[in-house]
PDB file of C-alpha atoms in Angstrom:
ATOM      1  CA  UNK A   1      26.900  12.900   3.246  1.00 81.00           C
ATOM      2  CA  UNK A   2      24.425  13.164   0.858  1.00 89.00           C
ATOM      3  CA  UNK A   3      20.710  15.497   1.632  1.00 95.00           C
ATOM      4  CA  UNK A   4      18.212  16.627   0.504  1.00 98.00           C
ATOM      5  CA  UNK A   5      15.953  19.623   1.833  1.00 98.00           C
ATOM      6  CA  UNK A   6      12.415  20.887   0.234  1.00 98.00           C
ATOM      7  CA  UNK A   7      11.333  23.813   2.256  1.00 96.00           C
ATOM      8  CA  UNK A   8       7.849  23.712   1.298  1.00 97.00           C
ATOM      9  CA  UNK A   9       5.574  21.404   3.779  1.00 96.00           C
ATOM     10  CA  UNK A  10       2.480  22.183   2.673  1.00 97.00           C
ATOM     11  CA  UNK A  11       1.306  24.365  -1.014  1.00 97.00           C
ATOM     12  CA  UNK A  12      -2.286  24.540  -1.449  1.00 97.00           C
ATOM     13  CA  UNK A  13      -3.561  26.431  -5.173  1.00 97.00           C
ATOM     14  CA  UNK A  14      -6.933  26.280  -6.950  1.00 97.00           C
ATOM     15  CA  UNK A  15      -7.443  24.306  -9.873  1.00 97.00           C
ATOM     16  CA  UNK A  16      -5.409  25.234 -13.109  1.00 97.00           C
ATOM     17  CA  UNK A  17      -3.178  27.570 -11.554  1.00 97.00           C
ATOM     18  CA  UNK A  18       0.607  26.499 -12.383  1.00 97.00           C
ATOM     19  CA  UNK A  19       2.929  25.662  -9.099  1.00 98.00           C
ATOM     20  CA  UNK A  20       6.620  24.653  -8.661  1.00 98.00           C
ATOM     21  CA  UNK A  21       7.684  21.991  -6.445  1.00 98.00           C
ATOM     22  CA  UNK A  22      11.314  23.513  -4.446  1.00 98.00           C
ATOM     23  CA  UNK A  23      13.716  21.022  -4.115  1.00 98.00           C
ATOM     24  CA  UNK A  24      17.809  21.339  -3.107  1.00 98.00           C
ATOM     25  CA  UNK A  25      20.191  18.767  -2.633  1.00 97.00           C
ATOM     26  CA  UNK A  26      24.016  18.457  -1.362  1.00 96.00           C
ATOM     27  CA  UNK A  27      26.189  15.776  -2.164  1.00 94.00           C
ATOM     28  CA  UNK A  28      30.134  15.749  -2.752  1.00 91.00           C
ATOM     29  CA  UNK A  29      30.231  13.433  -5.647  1.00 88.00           C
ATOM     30  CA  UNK A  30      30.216  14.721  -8.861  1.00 88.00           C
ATOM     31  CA  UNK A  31      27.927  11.506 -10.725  1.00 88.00           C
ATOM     32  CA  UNK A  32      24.554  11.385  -9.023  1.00 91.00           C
ATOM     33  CA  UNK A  33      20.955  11.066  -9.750  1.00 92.00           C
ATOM     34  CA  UNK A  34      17.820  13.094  -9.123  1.00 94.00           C
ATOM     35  CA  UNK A  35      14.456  11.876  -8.878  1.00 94.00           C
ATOM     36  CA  UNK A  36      10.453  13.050  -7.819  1.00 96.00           C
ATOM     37  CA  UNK A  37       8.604  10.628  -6.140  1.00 96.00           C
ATOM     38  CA  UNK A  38       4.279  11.149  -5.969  1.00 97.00           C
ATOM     39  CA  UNK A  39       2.343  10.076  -3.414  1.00 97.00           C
ATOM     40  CA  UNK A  40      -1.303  10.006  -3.311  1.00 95.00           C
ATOM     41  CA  UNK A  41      -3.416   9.083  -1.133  1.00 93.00           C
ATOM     42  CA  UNK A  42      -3.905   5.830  -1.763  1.00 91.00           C
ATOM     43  CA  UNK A  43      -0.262   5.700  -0.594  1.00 92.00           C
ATOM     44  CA  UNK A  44       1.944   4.256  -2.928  1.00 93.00           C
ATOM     45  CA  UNK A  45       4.947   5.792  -4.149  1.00 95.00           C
ATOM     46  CA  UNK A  46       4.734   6.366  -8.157  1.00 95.00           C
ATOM     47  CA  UNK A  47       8.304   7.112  -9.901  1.00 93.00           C
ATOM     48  CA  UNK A  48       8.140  10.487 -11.618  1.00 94.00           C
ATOM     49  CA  UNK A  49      11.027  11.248 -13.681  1.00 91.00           C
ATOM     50  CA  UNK A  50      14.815  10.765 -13.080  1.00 89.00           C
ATOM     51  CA  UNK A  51      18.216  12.811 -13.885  1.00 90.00           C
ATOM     52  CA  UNK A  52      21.456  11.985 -13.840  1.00 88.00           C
ATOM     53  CA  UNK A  53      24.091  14.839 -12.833  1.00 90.00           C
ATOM     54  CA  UNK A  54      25.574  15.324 -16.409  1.00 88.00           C
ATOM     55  CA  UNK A  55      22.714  15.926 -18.258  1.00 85.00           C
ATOM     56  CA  UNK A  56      21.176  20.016 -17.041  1.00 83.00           C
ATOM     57  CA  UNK A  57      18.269  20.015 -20.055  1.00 83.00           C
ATOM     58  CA  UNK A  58      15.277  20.521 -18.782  1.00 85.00           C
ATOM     59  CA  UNK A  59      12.069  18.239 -19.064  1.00 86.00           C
ATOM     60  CA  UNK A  60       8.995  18.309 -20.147  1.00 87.00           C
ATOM     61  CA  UNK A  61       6.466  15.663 -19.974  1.00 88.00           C
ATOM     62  CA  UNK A  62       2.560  16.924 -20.624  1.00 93.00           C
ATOM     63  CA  UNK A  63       1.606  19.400 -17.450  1.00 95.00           C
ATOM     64  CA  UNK A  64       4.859  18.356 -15.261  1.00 95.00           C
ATOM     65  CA  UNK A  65       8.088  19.912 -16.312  1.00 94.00           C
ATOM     66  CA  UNK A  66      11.577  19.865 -14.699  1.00 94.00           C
ATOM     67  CA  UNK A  67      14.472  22.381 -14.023  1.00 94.00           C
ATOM     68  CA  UNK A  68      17.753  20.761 -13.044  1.00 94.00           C
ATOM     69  CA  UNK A  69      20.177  23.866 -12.023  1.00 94.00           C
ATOM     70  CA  UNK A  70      23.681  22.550 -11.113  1.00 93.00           C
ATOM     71  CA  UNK A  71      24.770  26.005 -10.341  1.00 93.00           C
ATOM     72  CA  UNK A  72      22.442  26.305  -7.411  1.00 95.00           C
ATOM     73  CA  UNK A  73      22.156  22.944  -6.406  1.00 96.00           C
ATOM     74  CA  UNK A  74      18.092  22.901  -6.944  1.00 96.00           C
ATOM     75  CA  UNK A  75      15.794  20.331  -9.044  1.00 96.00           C
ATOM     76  CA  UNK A  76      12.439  21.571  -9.354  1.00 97.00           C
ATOM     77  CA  UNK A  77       9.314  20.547 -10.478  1.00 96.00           C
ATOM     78  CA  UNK A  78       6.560  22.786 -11.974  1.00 96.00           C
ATOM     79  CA  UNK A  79       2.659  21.265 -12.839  1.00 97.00           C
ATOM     80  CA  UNK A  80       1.124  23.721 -15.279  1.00 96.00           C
ATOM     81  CA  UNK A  81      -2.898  24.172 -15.390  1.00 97.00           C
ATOM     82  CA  UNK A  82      -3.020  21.888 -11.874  1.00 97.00           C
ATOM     83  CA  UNK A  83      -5.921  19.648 -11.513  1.00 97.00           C
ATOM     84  CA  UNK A  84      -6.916  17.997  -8.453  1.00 97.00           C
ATOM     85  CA  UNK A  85      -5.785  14.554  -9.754  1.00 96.00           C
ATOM     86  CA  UNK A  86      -2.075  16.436  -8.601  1.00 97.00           C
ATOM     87  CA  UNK A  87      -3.151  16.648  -5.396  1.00 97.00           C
ATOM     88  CA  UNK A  88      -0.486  14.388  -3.312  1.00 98.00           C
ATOM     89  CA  UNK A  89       2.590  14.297  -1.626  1.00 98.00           C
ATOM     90  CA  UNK A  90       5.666  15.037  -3.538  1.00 98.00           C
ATOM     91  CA  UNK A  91       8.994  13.590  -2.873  1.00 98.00           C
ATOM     92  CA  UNK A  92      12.531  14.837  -4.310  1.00 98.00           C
ATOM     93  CA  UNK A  93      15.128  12.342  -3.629  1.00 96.00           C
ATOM     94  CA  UNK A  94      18.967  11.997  -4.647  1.00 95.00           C
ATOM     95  CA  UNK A  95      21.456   9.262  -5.310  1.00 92.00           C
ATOM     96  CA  UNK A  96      24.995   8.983  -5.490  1.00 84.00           C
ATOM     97  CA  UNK A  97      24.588   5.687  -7.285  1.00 74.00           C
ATOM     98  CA  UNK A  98      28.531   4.318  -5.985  1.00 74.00           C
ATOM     99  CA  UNK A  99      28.614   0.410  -5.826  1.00 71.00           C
ATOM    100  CA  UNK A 100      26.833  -0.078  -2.535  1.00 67.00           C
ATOM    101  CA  UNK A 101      26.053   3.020  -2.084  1.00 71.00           C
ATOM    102  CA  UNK A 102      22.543   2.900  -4.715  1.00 83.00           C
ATOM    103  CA  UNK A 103      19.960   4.254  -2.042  1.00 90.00           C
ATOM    104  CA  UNK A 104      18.166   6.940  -2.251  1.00 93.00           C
ATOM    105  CA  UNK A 105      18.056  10.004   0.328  1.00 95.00           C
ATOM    106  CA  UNK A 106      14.651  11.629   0.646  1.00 97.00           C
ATOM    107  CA  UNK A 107      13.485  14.934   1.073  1.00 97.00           C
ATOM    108  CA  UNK A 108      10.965  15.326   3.409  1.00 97.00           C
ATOM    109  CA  UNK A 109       8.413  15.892   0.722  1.00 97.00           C
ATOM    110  CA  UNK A 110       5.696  18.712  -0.300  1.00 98.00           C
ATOM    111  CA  UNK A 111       2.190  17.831   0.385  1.00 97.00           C
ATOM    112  CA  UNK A 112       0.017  19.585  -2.533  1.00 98.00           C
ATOM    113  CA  UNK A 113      -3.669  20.151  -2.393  1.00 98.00           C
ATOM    114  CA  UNK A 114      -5.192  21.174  -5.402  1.00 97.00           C
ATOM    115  CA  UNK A 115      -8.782  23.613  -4.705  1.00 97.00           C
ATOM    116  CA  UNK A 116     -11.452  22.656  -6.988  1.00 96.00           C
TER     117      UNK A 116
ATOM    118  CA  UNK G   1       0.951  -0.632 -11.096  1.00 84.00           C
ATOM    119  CA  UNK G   2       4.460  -0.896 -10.657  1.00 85.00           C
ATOM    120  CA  UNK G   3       5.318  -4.791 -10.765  1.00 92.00           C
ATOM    121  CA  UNK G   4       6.359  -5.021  -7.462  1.00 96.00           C
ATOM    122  CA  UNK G   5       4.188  -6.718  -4.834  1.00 97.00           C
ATOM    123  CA  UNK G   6       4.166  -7.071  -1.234  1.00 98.00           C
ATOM    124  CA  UNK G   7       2.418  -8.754   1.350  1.00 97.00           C
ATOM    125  CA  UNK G   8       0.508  -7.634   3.767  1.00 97.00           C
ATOM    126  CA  UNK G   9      -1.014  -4.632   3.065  1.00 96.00           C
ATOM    127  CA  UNK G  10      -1.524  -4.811   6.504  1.00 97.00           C
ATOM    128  CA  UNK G  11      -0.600  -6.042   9.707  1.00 97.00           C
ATOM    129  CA  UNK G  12      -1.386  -4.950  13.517  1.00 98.00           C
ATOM    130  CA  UNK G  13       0.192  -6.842  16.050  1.00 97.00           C
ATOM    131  CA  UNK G  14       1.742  -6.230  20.019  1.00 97.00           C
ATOM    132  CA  UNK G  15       4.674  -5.129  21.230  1.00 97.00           C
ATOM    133  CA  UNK G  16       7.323  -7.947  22.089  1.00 97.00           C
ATOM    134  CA  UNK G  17       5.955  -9.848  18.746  1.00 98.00           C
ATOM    135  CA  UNK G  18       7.784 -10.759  15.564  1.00 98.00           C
ATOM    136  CA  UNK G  19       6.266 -10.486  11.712  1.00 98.00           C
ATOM    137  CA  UNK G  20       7.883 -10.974   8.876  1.00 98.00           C
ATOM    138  CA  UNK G  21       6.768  -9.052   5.737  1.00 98.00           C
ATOM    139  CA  UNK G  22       7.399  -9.923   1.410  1.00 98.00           C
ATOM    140  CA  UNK G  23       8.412  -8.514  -1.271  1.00 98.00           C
ATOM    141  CA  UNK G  24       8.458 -10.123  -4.791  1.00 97.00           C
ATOM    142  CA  UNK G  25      10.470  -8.117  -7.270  1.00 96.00           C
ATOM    143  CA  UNK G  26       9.778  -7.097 -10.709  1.00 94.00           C
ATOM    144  CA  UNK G  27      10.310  -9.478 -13.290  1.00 92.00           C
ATOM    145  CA  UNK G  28      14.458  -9.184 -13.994  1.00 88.00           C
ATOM    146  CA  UNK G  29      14.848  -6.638 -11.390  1.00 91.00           C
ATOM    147  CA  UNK G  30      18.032  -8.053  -9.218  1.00 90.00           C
ATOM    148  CA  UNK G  31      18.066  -5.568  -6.695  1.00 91.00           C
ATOM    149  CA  UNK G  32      15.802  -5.201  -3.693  1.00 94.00           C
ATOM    150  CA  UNK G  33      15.323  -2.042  -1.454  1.00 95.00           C
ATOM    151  CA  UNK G  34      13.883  -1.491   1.871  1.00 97.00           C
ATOM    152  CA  UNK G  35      12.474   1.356   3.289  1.00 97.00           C
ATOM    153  CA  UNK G  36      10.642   2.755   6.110  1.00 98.00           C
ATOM    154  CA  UNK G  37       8.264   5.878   6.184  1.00 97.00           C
ATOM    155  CA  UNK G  38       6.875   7.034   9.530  1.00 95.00           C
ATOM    156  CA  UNK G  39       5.957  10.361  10.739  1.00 89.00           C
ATOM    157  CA  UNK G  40       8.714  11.188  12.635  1.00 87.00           C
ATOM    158  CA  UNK G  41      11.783  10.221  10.416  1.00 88.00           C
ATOM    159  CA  UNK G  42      10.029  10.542   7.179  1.00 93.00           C
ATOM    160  CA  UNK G  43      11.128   8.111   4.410  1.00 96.00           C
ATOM    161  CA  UNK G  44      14.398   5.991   5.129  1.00 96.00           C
ATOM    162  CA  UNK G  45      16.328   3.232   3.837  1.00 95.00           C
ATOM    163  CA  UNK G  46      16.637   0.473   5.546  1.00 97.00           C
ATOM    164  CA  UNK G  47      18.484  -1.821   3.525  1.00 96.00           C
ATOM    165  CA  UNK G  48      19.612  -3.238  -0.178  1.00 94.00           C
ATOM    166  CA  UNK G  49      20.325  -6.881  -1.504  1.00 93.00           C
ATOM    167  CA  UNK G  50      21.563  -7.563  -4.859  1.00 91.00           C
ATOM    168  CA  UNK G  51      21.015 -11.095  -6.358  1.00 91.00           C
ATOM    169  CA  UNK G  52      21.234 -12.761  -2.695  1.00 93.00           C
ATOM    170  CA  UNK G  53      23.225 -10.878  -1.566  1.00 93.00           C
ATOM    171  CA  UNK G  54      23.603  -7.772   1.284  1.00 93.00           C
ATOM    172  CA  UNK G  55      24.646  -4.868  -0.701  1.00 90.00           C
ATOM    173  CA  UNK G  56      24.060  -1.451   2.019  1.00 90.00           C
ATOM    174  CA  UNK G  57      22.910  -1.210   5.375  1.00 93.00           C
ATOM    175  CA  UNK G  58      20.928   1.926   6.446  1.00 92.00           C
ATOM    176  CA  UNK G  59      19.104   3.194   9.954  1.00 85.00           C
ATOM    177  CA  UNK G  60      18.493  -0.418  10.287  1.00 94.00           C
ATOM    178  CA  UNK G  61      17.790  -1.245  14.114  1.00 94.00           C
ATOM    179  CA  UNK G  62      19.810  -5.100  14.741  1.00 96.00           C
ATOM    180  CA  UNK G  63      15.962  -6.182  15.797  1.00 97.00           C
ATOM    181  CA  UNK G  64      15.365  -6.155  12.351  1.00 97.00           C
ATOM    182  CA  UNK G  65      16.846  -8.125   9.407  1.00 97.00           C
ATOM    183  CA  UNK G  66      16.091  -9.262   5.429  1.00 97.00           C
ATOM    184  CA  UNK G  67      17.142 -11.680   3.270  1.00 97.00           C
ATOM    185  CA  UNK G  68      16.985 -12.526  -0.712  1.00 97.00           C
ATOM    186  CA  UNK G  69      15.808 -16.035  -1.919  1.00 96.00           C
ATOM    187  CA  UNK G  70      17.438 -17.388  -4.947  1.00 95.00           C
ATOM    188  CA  UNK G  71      13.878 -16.636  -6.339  1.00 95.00           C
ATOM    189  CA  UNK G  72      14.955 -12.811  -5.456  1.00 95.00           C
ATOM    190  CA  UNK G  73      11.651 -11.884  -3.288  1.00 96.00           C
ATOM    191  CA  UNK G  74      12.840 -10.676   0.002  1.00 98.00           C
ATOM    192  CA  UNK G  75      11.820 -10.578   3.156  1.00 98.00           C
ATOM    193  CA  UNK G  76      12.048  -8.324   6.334  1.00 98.00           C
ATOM    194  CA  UNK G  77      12.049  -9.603   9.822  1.00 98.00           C
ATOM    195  CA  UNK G  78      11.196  -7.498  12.844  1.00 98.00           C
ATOM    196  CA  UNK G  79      11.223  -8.587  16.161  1.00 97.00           C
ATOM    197  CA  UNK G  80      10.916  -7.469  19.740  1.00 97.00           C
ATOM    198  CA  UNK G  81       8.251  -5.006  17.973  1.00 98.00           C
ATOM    199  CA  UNK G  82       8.281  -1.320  19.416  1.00 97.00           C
ATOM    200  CA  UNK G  83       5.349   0.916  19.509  1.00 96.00           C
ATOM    201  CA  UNK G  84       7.812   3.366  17.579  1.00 95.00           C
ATOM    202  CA  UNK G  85       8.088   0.553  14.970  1.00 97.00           C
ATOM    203  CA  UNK G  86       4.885   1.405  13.403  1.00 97.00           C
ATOM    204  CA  UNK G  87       5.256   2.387  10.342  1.00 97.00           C
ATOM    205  CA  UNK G  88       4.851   1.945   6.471  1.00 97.00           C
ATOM    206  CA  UNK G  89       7.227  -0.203   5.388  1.00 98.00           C
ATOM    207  CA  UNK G  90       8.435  -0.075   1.571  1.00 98.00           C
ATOM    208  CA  UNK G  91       9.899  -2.544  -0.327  1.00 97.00           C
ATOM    209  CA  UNK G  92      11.417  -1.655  -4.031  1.00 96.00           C
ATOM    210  CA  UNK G  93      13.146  -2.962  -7.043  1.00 93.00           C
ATOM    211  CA  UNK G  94      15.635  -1.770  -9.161  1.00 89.00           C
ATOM    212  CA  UNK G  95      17.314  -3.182 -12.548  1.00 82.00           C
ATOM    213  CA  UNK G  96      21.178  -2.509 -11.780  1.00 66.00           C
ATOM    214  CA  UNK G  97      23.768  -3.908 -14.433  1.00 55.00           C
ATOM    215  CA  UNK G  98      27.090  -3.010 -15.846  1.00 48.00           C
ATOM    216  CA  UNK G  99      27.725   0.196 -13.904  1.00 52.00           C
ATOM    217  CA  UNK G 100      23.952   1.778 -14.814  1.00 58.00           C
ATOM    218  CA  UNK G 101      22.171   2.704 -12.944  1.00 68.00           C
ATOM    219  CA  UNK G 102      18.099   2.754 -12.944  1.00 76.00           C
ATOM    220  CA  UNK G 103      15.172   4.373 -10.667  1.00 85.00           C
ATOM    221  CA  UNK G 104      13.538   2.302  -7.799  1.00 90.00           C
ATOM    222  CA  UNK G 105      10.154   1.408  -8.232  1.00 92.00           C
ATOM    223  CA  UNK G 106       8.498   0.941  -5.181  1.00 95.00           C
ATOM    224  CA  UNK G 107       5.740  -1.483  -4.077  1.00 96.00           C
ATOM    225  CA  UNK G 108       2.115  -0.233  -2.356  1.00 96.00           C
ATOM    226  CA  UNK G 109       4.089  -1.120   1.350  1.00 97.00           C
ATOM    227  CA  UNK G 110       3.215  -2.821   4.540  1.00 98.00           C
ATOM    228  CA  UNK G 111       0.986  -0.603   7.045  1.00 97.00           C
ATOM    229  CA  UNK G 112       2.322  -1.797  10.629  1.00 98.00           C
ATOM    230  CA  UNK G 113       0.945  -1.069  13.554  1.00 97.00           C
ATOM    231  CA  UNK G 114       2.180  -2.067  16.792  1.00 97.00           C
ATOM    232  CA  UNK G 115      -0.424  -1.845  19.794  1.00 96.00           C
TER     233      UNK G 115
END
């Protein structure tokens, strides 16, 4: 069975200080993908980035970078110089993308507030 | 704006009833996810159809049920509505083909509630 787990409910920081996003996932298979879901306010769910299990480099893409650590199971997600724009719910989520078996498993997400 | 669109935004509605809500797909996305988000159980899949057809079940309750059109927009039926049923209800699309695999992207949702 696949899970996911992101400890932190609720992070709260003031404007342009960096945070990172916890995420952790299990699965047994050994091809699966990562994701981060955002969700403001306004309450849609915006696609973030995605990983796939074979490829460890981390991202970068403007303020939001990624570290994908096989070793310890984790996938997190670091905004540099936060701005209150950030401010939303973040989602990790996992899938072990198996014919019929394409959905993804949530965390239970990370709601950041950003302190002007 | 991610490209897929569903319909209501909104719907409130009494226990016992039966609503139906839509999703259309993006353009040349074949494969259609449902999910549900409430407070309690957080964000969970429901169910998946690819190109007509029922491809995974979730925690889907038997008082619900979907279908794909030959169009590919889908559509989720609850009935016997629950005050537990309320909920936002997700709908996304995917582009799978030839043993890729592609993210989701999800529409703005349904807001239920059930009085």
């Amino acid at each position: 069975a696949q899970k996911v787990t992101q400890v932190q409910t609720e992070i709260s920081v003031v404007e342009k200080e960096d945070v990172t996003l916890d995420c952790v996932y299990e699965t047994r298979d050994t091809t699966y993908y990562l994701f981060w879901y955002k969700q403001p306010p306004s309450g849609e769910l915006v696609f973030l980035i995605r990983r796939n299990s074979f490829d460890e480099q981390n991202e970068i893409s403007g303020r939001y970078s990624w570290n994908f650590q096989k070793s310890t199971s984790s996938f997190n997600f670091t905004i540099t110089a936060s701005q209150v724009v950030d401010s939303a719910v973040y989602f990790c989520a996992l899938s072990e993308a198996r014919f019929g078996n394409e959905k993804l498993t949530f965390g239970t997400g990370t709601r950041l507030t950003i302190i002007p | 704006d991610s490209g897929v669109t569903q319909t209501p935004k909104h719907l409130i509605t009494a226990t016992g009833q039966r609503v139906t809500l839509r999703c259309s797909p993006r353009s040349g996305d074949l494969s259609v996810y449902w999910y549900q988000q409430s407070l309690d159980q957080g964000l969970q899949f429901l169910i998946q159809y690819y190109n007509g057809e029922e491809r995974a079940k979730g925690n889907i309750l038997e008082r619900f049920s979907a279908q794909q059109f030959p169009d590919l927009h889908s559509e989720l039926n609850l009935s016997s509505l629950e005050l537990g049923d309320s909920a936002l209800y997700f709908c996304a699309s995917s582009t799978q083909s030839g043993g890729s695999y592609n993210e989701q992207f999800f529409g703005p949702g349904t807001r239920l509630t059930v009085l």
